[in-house]
CSV table of C-alpha atoms in Angstrom, one decimal:
chain,number,residue,atom,x,y,z
A,1,MET,CA,-44.8,19.4,143.7
A,2,PRO,CA,-43.9,16.7,146.3
A,3,ALA,CA,-44.1,17.9,150.0
A,4,ILE,CA,-40.8,17.9,152.0
A,5,THR,CA,-41.0,16.1,155.2
A,6,PRO,CA,-38.1,16.8,157.7
A,7,ASN,CA,-37.0,14.3,160.3
A,8,PRO,CA,-38.6,14.3,163.7
A,9,SER,CA,-37.1,17.0,166.0
A,10,SER,CA,-36.8,14.8,169.1
A,11,PRO,CA,-36.9,11.2,170.2
A,12,SER,CA,-40.3,11.8,171.8
A,13,GLU,CA,-41.7,12.5,168.5
A,14,ALA,CA,-40.1,9.8,166.6
A,15,GLY,CA,-43.0,7.5,166.8
A,16,GLN,CA,-45.4,10.1,165.5
A,17,PRO,CA,-46.2,10.6,161.9
A,18,PRO,CA,-44.8,13.7,160.3
A,19,ILE,CA,-47.1,16.7,160.2
A,20,ARG,CA,-47.8,18.0,156.7
A,21,ARG,CA,-49.0,21.5,156.0
A,22,SER,CA,-50.6,22.4,152.8
A,23,SER,CA,-49.9,26.1,152.8
A,24,TRP,CA,-47.8,28.8,154.4
A,25,ALA,CA,-50.9,30.2,156.2
A,26,GLU,CA,-51.5,26.9,158.0
A,27,ALA,CA,-47.8,26.7,159.0
A,28,ALA,CA,-47.9,30.2,160.3
A,29,ALA,CA,-51.0,29.4,162.4
A,30,ALA,CA,-49.5,26.2,163.9
A,31,ALA,CA,-46.4,28.3,164.8
A,32,ASP,CA,-48.6,31.0,166.6
A,33,ALA,CA,-50.4,28.2,168.4
A,34,ALA,CA,-47.2,26.8,169.7
A,35,LYS,CA,-46.0,30.1,171.2
A,36,THR,CA,-46.6,30.9,174.8
A,37,THR,CA,-49.1,33.7,175.8
A,38,GLY,CA,-46.3,35.8,177.1
A,39,HIS,CA,-46.2,39.4,175.8
A,40,VAL,CA,-43.3,40.3,173.4
A,41,PRO,CA,-42.8,44.1,173.0
A,42,ALA,CA,-43.5,45.1,169.4
A,43,PRO,CA,-41.5,48.2,169.1
A,44,SER,CA,-38.2,48.3,167.3
A,45,ARG,CA,-37.3,44.7,167.5
A,46,PRO,CA,-34.8,43.3,165.1
A,47,PRO,CA,-35.7,41.2,162.0
A,48,ALA,CA,-37.1,37.7,162.6
A,49,SER,CA,-34.1,36.0,161.0
A,50,PHE,CA,-31.6,37.1,163.6
A,51,ALA,CA,-31.3,37.3,167.4
A,52,PRO,CA,-29.0,39.8,169.1
A,53,ALA,CA,-25.7,38.4,170.2
A,54,GLY,CA,-25.3,37.9,173.9
A,55,ARG,CA,-29.0,38.3,174.7
A,56,GLN,CA,-30.8,35.4,176.4
A,57,PRO,CA,-34.5,34.8,175.7
A,58,GLU,CA,-36.8,35.5,178.6
A,59,ALA,CA,-38.2,32.5,180.6
A,60,GLY,CA,-41.1,31.0,178.9
A,61,VAL,CA,-40.6,33.0,175.7
A,62,PRO,CA,-38.7,31.4,172.8
A,63,ALA,CA,-35.8,33.4,171.5
A,64,VAL,CA,-36.8,35.4,168.4
A,65,GLY,CA,-35.1,33.9,165.3
A,66,VAL,CA,-33.6,30.9,167.2
A,67,PRO,CA,-35.9,27.8,167.3
A,68,ASP,CA,-35.8,25.8,170.4
A,69,SER,CA,-36.0,22.0,170.6
A,70,ASP,CA,-39.7,22.1,171.7
A,71,THR,CA,-40.9,24.7,169.2
A,72,PRO,CA,-41.4,24.0,165.6
A,73,ALA,CA,-39.3,26.2,163.3
A,74,VAL,CA,-41.2,28.2,160.8
A,75,ASP,CA,-39.7,30.5,158.3
A,76,VAL,CA,-41.6,33.8,158.6
A,77,PRO,CA,-41.7,35.9,155.5
A,78,ALA,CA,-40.3,39.5,155.6
A,79,PHE,CA,-42.9,42.2,156.0
A,80,ALA,CA,-43.4,44.4,153.0
A,81,GLY,CA,-44.9,47.8,154.0
A,82,PRO,CA,-46.4,50.3,151.7
A,83,SER,CA,-43.1,52.1,151.0
A,84,PHE,CA,-40.3,50.1,152.5
A,85,GLU,CA,-39.1,46.6,153.1
A,86,THR,CA,-37.1,44.9,156.0
A,87,PRO,CA,-33.6,44.6,154.6
A,88,THR,CA,-32.5,41.4,156.2
A,89,ALA,CA,-35.8,39.5,156.4
A,90,ALA,CA,-35.9,36.2,154.4
A,91,ALA,CA,-38.3,36.0,151.5
A,92,PRO,CA,-41.1,33.7,152.0
A,93,ALA,CA,-41.3,30.4,150.2
A,94,ALA,CA,-43.7,29.9,147.3
A,95,ALA,CA,-47.3,29.9,148.3
A,96,ASP,CA,-48.0,26.5,146.8
A,97,GLN,CA,-45.1,24.7,148.5
A,98,ASP,CA,-45.7,22.4,151.5
A,99,ILE,CA,-43.9,23.4,154.7
A,100,SER,CA,-43.2,21.1,157.7
A,101,THR,CA,-43.6,22.4,161.2
A,102,SER,CA,-41.3,19.8,162.8
A,103,ALA,CA,-37.5,20.5,163.4
A,104,PRO,CA,-34.7,18.1,162.8
A,105,ALA,CA,-33.1,16.3,165.7
A,106,GLY,CA,-30.2,17.8,167.6
A,107,GLY,CA,-31.9,21.2,168.3
A,108,THR,CA,-30.7,22.9,165.1
A,109,ALA,CA,-33.0,24.7,162.8
A,110,ASP,CA,-31.9,23.7,159.5
A,111,ALA,CA,-34.4,24.7,156.8
A,112,ALA,CA,-35.7,22.0,154.4
A,113,PRO,CA,-34.0,21.9,151.1
A,114,PRO,CA,-35.8,24.3,148.8
A,115,SER,CA,-37.4,23.2,145.6
A,116,SER,CA,-36.1,24.1,142.3
A,117,ASP,CA,-39.2,26.3,141.8
A,118,ALA,CA,-38.3,28.4,144.9
A,119,SER,CA,-34.8,29.2,143.8
A,120,THR,CA,-35.7,32.9,143.3
A,121,SER,CA,-37.2,34.9,146.1
A,122,THR,CA,-40.6,36.6,145.7
A,123,GLU,CA,-40.4,40.4,145.2
A,124,PRO,CA,-41.8,42.5,147.9
A,125,VAL,CA,-45.2,43.9,147.3
A,126,ARG,CA,-45.2,47.6,146.7
A,127,ARG,CA,-48.1,50.0,146.7
A,128,SER,CA,-48.6,52.0,143.7
A,129,LYS,CA,-47.2,55.5,143.8
A,130,ARG,CA,-49.9,58.0,144.8
A,131,PRO,CA,-50.1,61.2,142.6
A,132,SER,CA,-48.9,64.4,144.3
A,133,ALA,CA,-51.0,67.3,145.0
A,134,ALA,CA,-49.2,69.3,142.3
A,135,ASP,CA,-50.1,66.4,139.8
A,136,VAL,CA,-53.7,66.6,140.9
A,137,ILE,CA,-54.0,70.3,140.5
A,138,ALA,CA,-52.3,70.2,137.2
A,139,ASP,CA,-54.7,67.6,135.9
A,140,THR,CA,-57.8,69.3,137.2
A,141,PRO,CA,-59.4,71.7,134.7
A,142,MET,CA,-59.4,75.4,135.9
A,143,PRO,CA,-62.8,76.7,136.4
A,144,ASP,CA,-63.9,79.8,134.5
A,145,PHE,CA,-64.4,82.3,137.4
A,146,THR,CA,-65.4,85.2,134.9
A,147,SER,CA,-68.3,83.3,133.2
A,148,SER,CA,-69.2,81.3,136.3
A,149,PRO,CA,-68.8,83.8,139.3
A,150,GLY,CA,-71.2,81.7,141.4
A,151,LEU,CA,-69.2,78.5,141.0
A,152,PHE,CA,-68.0,78.4,144.7
A,153,VAL,CA,-70.2,81.2,146.3
A,154,ARG,CA,-74.1,80.9,146.3
A,155,GLU,CA,-75.7,83.9,144.7
A,156,GLN,CA,-77.2,86.2,147.3
A,157,LYS,CA,-80.8,87.2,146.8
A,158,PRO,CA,-81.3,91.1,146.7
A,159,ARG,CA,-82.8,92.5,149.8
A,160,PRO,CA,-86.6,93.0,149.6
A,161,VAL,CA,-87.8,96.5,150.4
A,162,GLY,CA,-91.3,97.1,151.8
A,163,GLY,CA,-94.3,94.9,151.8
A,164,PHE,CA,-94.6,91.5,153.5
A,165,ARG,CA,-91.2,90.4,152.1
A,166,GLY,CA,-89.4,93.4,153.5
A,167,ALA,CA,-91.2,93.0,156.9
A,168,MET,CA,-90.2,89.4,157.1
A,169,TYR,CA,-86.6,90.2,156.3
A,170,SER,CA,-86.5,92.8,159.0
A,171,LEU,CA,-88.1,90.7,161.6
A,172,THR,CA,-85.8,87.8,161.2
A,173,GLY,CA,-82.6,89.9,160.7
A,174,GLY,CA,-82.2,88.6,157.2
A,175,ALA,CA,-82.4,84.9,158.0
A,176,TRP,CA,-85.6,84.7,155.8
A,177,ASN,CA,-84.9,86.4,152.5
A,178,LEU,CA,-87.8,85.8,150.1
A,179,GLY,CA,-86.3,88.0,147.5
A,180,PRO,CA,-87.8,91.0,146.0
A,181,GLY,CA,-91.5,91.0,144.7
A,182,ALA,CA,-92.6,91.8,141.3
A,183,LYS,CA,-92.9,95.5,141.9
A,184,GLN,CA,-89.4,95.8,143.3
A,185,ARG,CA,-88.1,93.7,140.4
A,186,ALA,CA,-89.7,96.1,137.9
A,187,GLU,CA,-88.1,99.0,139.8
A,188,ASP,CA,-84.7,97.4,139.7
A,189,GLU,CA,-85.1,96.8,135.9
A,190,LEU,CA,-85.8,100.5,135.5
A,191,ARG,CA,-82.7,101.4,137.4
A,192,LEU,CA,-80.6,99.2,135.2
A,193,ARG,CA,-81.9,100.6,132.1
A,194,ILE,CA,-81.3,104.2,133.3
A,195,ALA,CA,-77.8,103.4,134.4
A,196,ARG,CA,-76.8,101.6,131.2
A,197,GLN,CA,-73.1,102.5,130.2
A,198,LEU,CA,-73.0,104.6,127.0
A,199,GLN,CA,-70.4,104.8,124.3
A,200,GLY,CA,-70.4,108.4,123.3
A,201,SER,CA,-72.4,111.6,124.0
A,202,PHE,CA,-76.1,111.8,123.4
A,203,ASN,CA,-78.7,114.6,123.4
A,204,THR,CA,-82.4,114.7,124.0
A,205,ALA,CA,-84.5,117.6,123.0
A,206,VAL,CA,-87.7,118.4,124.9
A,207,LEU,CA,-90.2,120.5,122.9
A,208,SER,CA,-93.9,121.4,122.4
A,209,LEU,CA,-96.0,123.8,120.3
A,210,LYS,CA,-97.8,125.0,123.4
A,211,GLY,CA,-96.5,126.5,126.6
A,212,GLY,CA,-97.4,125.7,130.2
A,213,ILE,CA,-98.0,121.9,129.6
A,214,GLY,CA,-95.1,120.5,131.6
A,215,LYS,CA,-92.1,120.8,129.2
A,216,THR,CA,-89.7,122.4,131.6
A,217,SER,CA,-90.8,120.4,134.7
A,218,THR,CA,-90.3,117.2,132.7
A,219,THR,CA,-86.8,118.3,131.8
A,220,VAL,CA,-85.9,118.9,135.5
A,221,GLY,CA,-87.7,115.9,136.8
A,222,VAL,CA,-86.0,113.5,134.2
A,223,GLY,CA,-82.6,115.2,134.7
A,224,LEU,CA,-82.8,114.8,138.4
A,225,THR,CA,-83.7,111.1,137.9
A,226,LEU,CA,-80.8,110.5,135.5
A,227,ALA,CA,-78.4,112.2,138.1
A,228,GLU,CA,-79.8,109.8,140.8
A,229,PHE,CA,-79.2,106.6,139.1
A,230,ARG,CA,-76.4,107.2,136.5
A,231,GLY,CA,-72.8,107.1,137.5
A,232,ASP,CA,-72.1,110.1,135.2
A,233,PRO,CA,-73.9,113.4,135.8
A,234,PRO,CA,-76.2,114.7,133.1
A,235,CYS,CA,-76.2,118.2,131.7
A,236,ALA,CA,-79.4,120.3,131.0
A,237,ILE,CA,-79.3,123.3,128.6
A,238,ASP,CA,-81.8,125.9,128.6
A,239,ALA,CA,-82.4,126.9,125.0
A,240,ASN,CA,-85.7,128.6,125.4
A,241,PRO,CA,-85.7,131.9,123.6
A,242,ASP,CA,-88.4,133.2,125.8
A,243,SER,CA,-86.5,133.9,129.0
A,244,GLY,CA,-86.6,130.2,130.1
A,245,ASP,CA,-86.8,129.3,133.8
A,246,LEU,CA,-85.1,125.8,133.7
A,247,VAL,CA,-82.5,126.8,136.5
A,248,GLU,CA,-85.2,128.4,138.6
A,249,ARG,CA,-87.3,125.2,138.6
A,250,ALA,CA,-84.1,123.1,139.5
A,251,LEU,CA,-82.6,125.3,142.2
A,252,GLY,CA,-85.5,127.5,143.4
A,253,GLU,CA,-86.0,131.1,142.7
A,254,GLY,CA,-84.2,132.4,145.8
A,255,ILE,CA,-81.0,130.3,145.4
A,256,TYR,CA,-80.8,131.3,141.7
A,257,GLN,CA,-81.1,135.0,142.4
A,258,GLN,CA,-78.3,134.8,144.9
A,259,ALA,CA,-76.0,132.9,142.5
A,260,SER,CA,-73.9,134.8,140.0
A,261,PRO,CA,-75.8,135.5,136.7
A,262,ARG,CA,-74.0,133.1,134.5
A,263,THR,CA,-75.9,132.3,131.3
A,264,ILE,CA,-75.5,130.6,128.0
A,265,THR,CA,-74.7,134.0,126.5
A,266,ASP,CA,-71.7,134.3,128.9
A,267,LEU,CA,-70.4,130.8,127.9
A,268,LEU,CA,-70.6,131.8,124.2
A,269,LYS,CA,-68.6,134.9,124.7
A,270,ASN,CA,-65.7,133.0,126.4
A,271,ILE,CA,-66.1,129.5,124.8
A,272,GLU,CA,-62.6,129.7,123.2
A,273,SER,CA,-61.0,129.7,126.7
A,274,VAL,CA,-63.0,126.7,128.0
A,275,ASP,CA,-60.6,123.8,127.7
A,276,SER,CA,-61.6,121.7,130.7
A,277,LEU,CA,-64.5,120.7,132.9
A,278,THR,CA,-63.2,122.9,135.6
A,279,ALA,CA,-63.3,125.8,133.2
A,280,LEU,CA,-66.8,124.9,131.9
A,281,SER,CA,-68.2,124.6,135.5
A,282,ARG,CA,-67.8,128.4,136.0
A,283,TYR,CA,-70.7,128.9,133.7
A,284,MET,CA,-72.8,126.2,135.0
A,285,HIS,CA,-75.3,125.7,137.9
A,286,HIS,CA,-75.7,122.5,140.0
A,287,ALA,CA,-78.8,121.0,141.4
A,288,GLY,CA,-77.1,118.1,143.2
A,289,ARG,CA,-75.5,116.1,140.4
A,290,LEU,CA,-77.5,117.7,137.7
A,291,HIS,CA,-75.5,120.4,135.9
A,292,LEU,CA,-77.3,123.2,134.3
A,293,ILE,CA,-76.7,126.0,131.7
A,294,ALA,CA,-79.1,128.8,132.2
A,295,GLY,CA,-80.9,130.5,129.5
A,296,GLU,CA,-80.6,134.2,128.7
A,297,GLN,CA,-82.9,136.3,130.8
A,298,ASP,CA,-82.6,139.6,129.0
A,299,PRO,CA,-85.6,139.9,126.5
A,300,GLU,CA,-83.5,141.9,124.1
A,301,VAL,CA,-81.0,139.1,123.5
A,302,SER,CA,-82.9,136.0,124.6
A,303,ASP,CA,-83.9,135.2,121.0
A,304,SER,CA,-80.6,135.8,119.6
A,305,LEU,CA,-79.2,132.2,120.0
A,306,THR,CA,-78.6,130.8,116.5
A,307,ALA,CA,-78.4,127.3,115.3
A,308,ALA,CA,-74.7,127.5,114.7
A,309,GLU,CA,-74.2,128.9,118.3
A,310,TYR,CA,-76.1,126.1,119.8
A,311,LEU,CA,-74.0,123.5,117.9
A,312,ARG,CA,-70.9,125.1,119.3
A,313,ILE,CA,-72.4,124.7,122.8
A,314,ARG,CA,-73.4,121.1,122.1
A,315,LYS,CA,-70.0,120.2,120.8
A,316,LEU,CA,-68.4,121.5,123.9
A,317,ILE,CA,-70.7,119.7,126.1
A,318,SER,CA,-70.3,116.4,124.3
A,319,SER,CA,-66.6,116.4,125.4
A,320,TYR,CA,-67.5,116.1,129.0
A,321,TYR,CA,-71.1,114.7,129.4
A,322,SER,CA,-72.6,111.5,128.0
A,323,ILE,CA,-76.3,112.8,128.2
A,324,ALA,CA,-77.6,116.2,127.6
A,325,LEU,CA,-81.1,117.4,127.9
A,326,THR,CA,-82.1,120.5,125.9
A,327,ASP,CA,-85.2,122.5,127.0
A,328,CYS,CA,-86.3,124.0,123.5
A,329,GLY,CA,-89.0,126.3,124.5
A,330,THR,CA,-92.3,126.7,122.7
A,331,GLY,CA,-92.5,126.2,119.0
A,332,VAL,CA,-90.2,124.5,116.5
A,333,THR,CA,-89.4,127.5,114.2
A,334,HIS,CA,-87.1,129.7,116.4
A,335,ASN,CA,-83.5,130.4,115.3
A,336,ALA,CA,-81.8,127.7,117.3
A,337,MET,CA,-84.3,125.0,116.6
A,338,SER,CA,-82.6,123.7,113.4
A,339,GLY,CA,-79.4,123.2,115.3
A,340,ILE,CA,-81.1,121.5,118.1
A,341,LEU,CA,-83.0,119.0,115.9
A,342,GLN,CA,-79.8,118.3,113.8
A,343,SER,CA,-77.9,117.2,117.0
A,344,ALA,CA,-80.7,115.5,118.8
A,345,ASP,CA,-80.7,111.7,119.2
A,346,ASN,CA,-84.3,111.4,120.2
A,347,LEU,CA,-87.1,113.8,121.3
A,348,ILE,CA,-89.6,114.2,124.2
A,349,ILE,CA,-92.9,115.8,123.0
A,350,ALA,CA,-94.6,117.4,126.0
A,351,ALA,CA,-98.4,117.3,125.8
A,352,GLY,CA,-101.5,117.6,128.2
A,353,TYR,CA,-104.8,116.1,128.6
A,354,ALA,CA,-106.5,119.1,127.4
A,355,VAL,CA,-107.9,118.8,124.0
A,356,SER,CA,-105.8,121.7,122.7
A,357,GLY,CA,-102.6,120.1,124.1
A,358,ALA,CA,-103.3,116.7,122.5
A,359,LYS,CA,-103.9,118.3,119.2
A,360,ARG,CA,-100.6,120.3,119.4
A,361,ALA,CA,-98.6,117.2,120.2
A,362,ARG,CA,-100.0,115.5,117.1
A,363,SER,CA,-99.2,118.6,115.1
A,364,THR,CA,-95.6,118.6,116.4
A,365,LEU,CA,-95.1,115.1,115.2
A,366,HIS,CA,-96.7,115.7,111.9
A,367,TRP,CA,-94.5,118.8,111.3
A,368,LEU,CA,-91.3,116.8,112.2
A,369,ALA,CA,-92.1,114.0,109.8
A,370,SER,CA,-92.9,116.4,107.0
A,371,HIS,CA,-89.6,118.5,107.4
A,372,GLY,CA,-87.0,115.8,107.2
A,373,TYR,CA,-87.2,114.6,110.9
A,374,GLU,CA,-89.2,111.4,110.2
A,375,ASP,CA,-86.9,109.2,112.3
A,376,LEU,CA,-87.1,111.6,115.3
A,377,ALA,CA,-90.9,111.7,115.1
A,378,ARG,CA,-91.2,107.9,114.8
A,379,ASN,CA,-88.9,107.4,117.8
A,380,ALA,CA,-90.2,110.2,119.9
A,381,ILE,CA,-91.5,109.8,123.5
A,382,VAL,CA,-94.7,111.7,124.1
A,383,VAL,CA,-95.2,112.7,127.8
A,384,ILE,CA,-98.7,113.8,128.9
A,385,THR,CA,-98.6,115.7,132.2
A,386,ASP,CA,-101.9,116.0,134.0
A,387,LYS,CA,-100.8,119.5,135.1
A,388,ASP,CA,-104.2,121.2,135.3
A,389,GLU,CA,-106.2,118.2,136.5
A,390,VAL,CA,-108.8,118.3,133.7
A,391,SER,CA,-112.4,117.6,134.3
A,392,SER,CA,-113.9,114.1,134.1
A,393,ARG,CA,-115.5,115.0,130.8
A,394,VAL,CA,-112.2,114.5,129.0
A,395,ASP,CA,-111.6,111.0,127.9
A,396,LYS,CA,-108.0,110.4,128.9
A,397,ASP,CA,-107.8,106.8,127.6
A,398,ALA,CA,-109.0,108.1,124.1
A,399,ILE,CA,-106.3,110.8,124.0
A,400,GLU,CA,-103.5,108.3,125.1
A,401,GLU,CA,-104.7,105.8,122.5
A,402,HIS,CA,-104.6,108.4,119.8
A,403,LEU,CA,-101.1,109.7,120.5
A,404,ALA,CA,-99.6,106.3,121.3
A,405,GLY,CA,-100.1,105.2,117.7
A,406,ILE,CA,-97.9,107.8,116.2
A,407,CYS,CA,-94.8,107.6,118.6
A,408,ARG,CA,-92.5,105.0,120.0
A,409,GLN,CA,-93.7,105.3,123.6
A,410,LEU,CA,-96.4,107.2,125.5
A,411,ILE,CA,-95.9,108.0,129.2
A,412,ALA,CA,-98.4,109.7,131.5
A,413,VAL,CA,-97.3,111.8,134.4
A,414,PRO,CA,-100.1,112.1,137.1
A,415,HIS,CA,-101.4,115.2,138.7
A,416,ASP,CA,-98.8,116.3,141.3
A,417,ARG,CA,-98.7,119.7,143.1
A,418,GLY,CA,-95.0,119.5,143.2
A,419,VAL,CA,-95.1,119.9,139.4
A,420,ALA,CA,-98.3,122.0,138.9
A,421,ASP,CA,-97.2,124.8,141.2
A,422,GLY,CA,-94.6,126.0,138.6
A,423,ASP,CA,-91.9,126.3,141.4
A,424,LEU,CA,-89.0,124.2,142.6
A,425,VAL,CA,-89.2,120.6,141.3
A,426,THR,CA,-87.5,118.2,143.8
A,427,LEU,CA,-87.9,114.4,143.7
A,428,ASP,CA,-88.3,114.2,147.5
A,429,VAL,CA,-91.7,116.0,147.4
A,430,LEU,CA,-93.1,114.2,144.4
A,431,LYS,CA,-95.6,111.4,144.6
A,432,PRO,CA,-94.4,107.8,144.0
A,433,GLU,CA,-96.4,107.7,140.8
A,434,THR,CA,-94.9,110.8,139.6
A,435,ARG,CA,-91.3,109.6,140.3
A,436,ARG,CA,-92.0,106.3,138.7
A,437,ALA,CA,-93.2,108.1,135.5
A,438,TYR,CA,-89.9,110.1,135.4
A,439,LYS,CA,-88.0,106.9,135.7
A,440,GLU,CA,-89.9,105.4,132.9
A,441,ILE,CA,-89.2,108.5,130.7
A,442,ALA,CA,-85.4,108.3,131.6
A,443,ALA,CA,-85.3,104.6,130.7
A,444,ALA,CA,-87.1,105.1,127.4
A,445,MET,CA,-84.5,107.9,126.6
A,446,VAL,CA,-81.5,105.7,127.3
A,447,ASP,CA,-83.1,102.8,125.5
A,448,GLY,CA,-83.2,105.1,122.3
A,449,TYR,CA,-79.4,105.8,122.4
A,450,ARG,CA,-77.7,103.6,120.0
């Protein structure tokens, strides 16, 4: 395109060749260089194309929008901001058009005739619309807080208890948390197994063919352990026909004697009127969160509990308790035993390290398998209690190996005076090894509930 060269702006410039500019940027730079160094306030001035009427330019500063005879006239393009444009500003000429910086004679600022290619003004540049916050939220996928609870919150390590890890946690006020060790993790796993939520009511029978080998103490110790770790309290039933002492071992002889003599016989007499847990609690005793039904103490009627009567008791208990423990007494042939085995979900076979105790445990499992209770025998938990602290001549490992092969799990309870004395059984006075054994028994019981 040919460049447009206006006439010289004054006689003094007539003899000079016209100045040609190849771009708008060079023309703008020449105009800036021609201006004086005086400061022109930037805020809120009118568009560059017009000067306010009646206002005189300051000395030494050319009037904005009105070219003077000594200053080259330059068309300044309108400013296009991010979201607005100057309403009266002149559109810039095409970028490839040559612009002259000289003004015509006579002091007027007549613009050079535009080219045919510049007949339309250039559209102001507009920034693309930014998405709103609502659009961003709508397009962002919603995180699954249920399946990913640690998406925004870092998972906190469990607090270590005991040992070097626990000491370090205490000394640093929790700043250094190394997490629980292997022993504590095993304990936590036992607690979770014991506290597993159950759908329905389940019954575990504790039996043996020989007395005095830890059957009742196991019932109390496991019952107290269940009560400690489970959200729902367990119930223990004394179905021993030989004047069982389950409640005395859980409460203590003195406290039981002071309590009202409520037994399983009293419950059977009034079972039709028991229609709530509140009514049932009148016939029960409580060792903390372990609820107990005492056995009959009168020798004349202690052996009168039948299988049908036991099943009535079991049906009532199942309406309010998810776990029931039944202390069956010695033997497997008394009147209530068929009802107990019929309603049992799994069995605990009590045994001892004495040779006679190990033999009777094996005989019990054999009897069960041969009388229609093969599943109960196969899934039984054999508990060997070192109650009498047998001599070193007895090969304990051989006895354990012999019994472990004919049951689901074998658990040994070490010798503990809190169990061997035959008096009150409380978890606080037991050895840590004894308490752990009861936890393992309780966890194995709950594992067997399906």
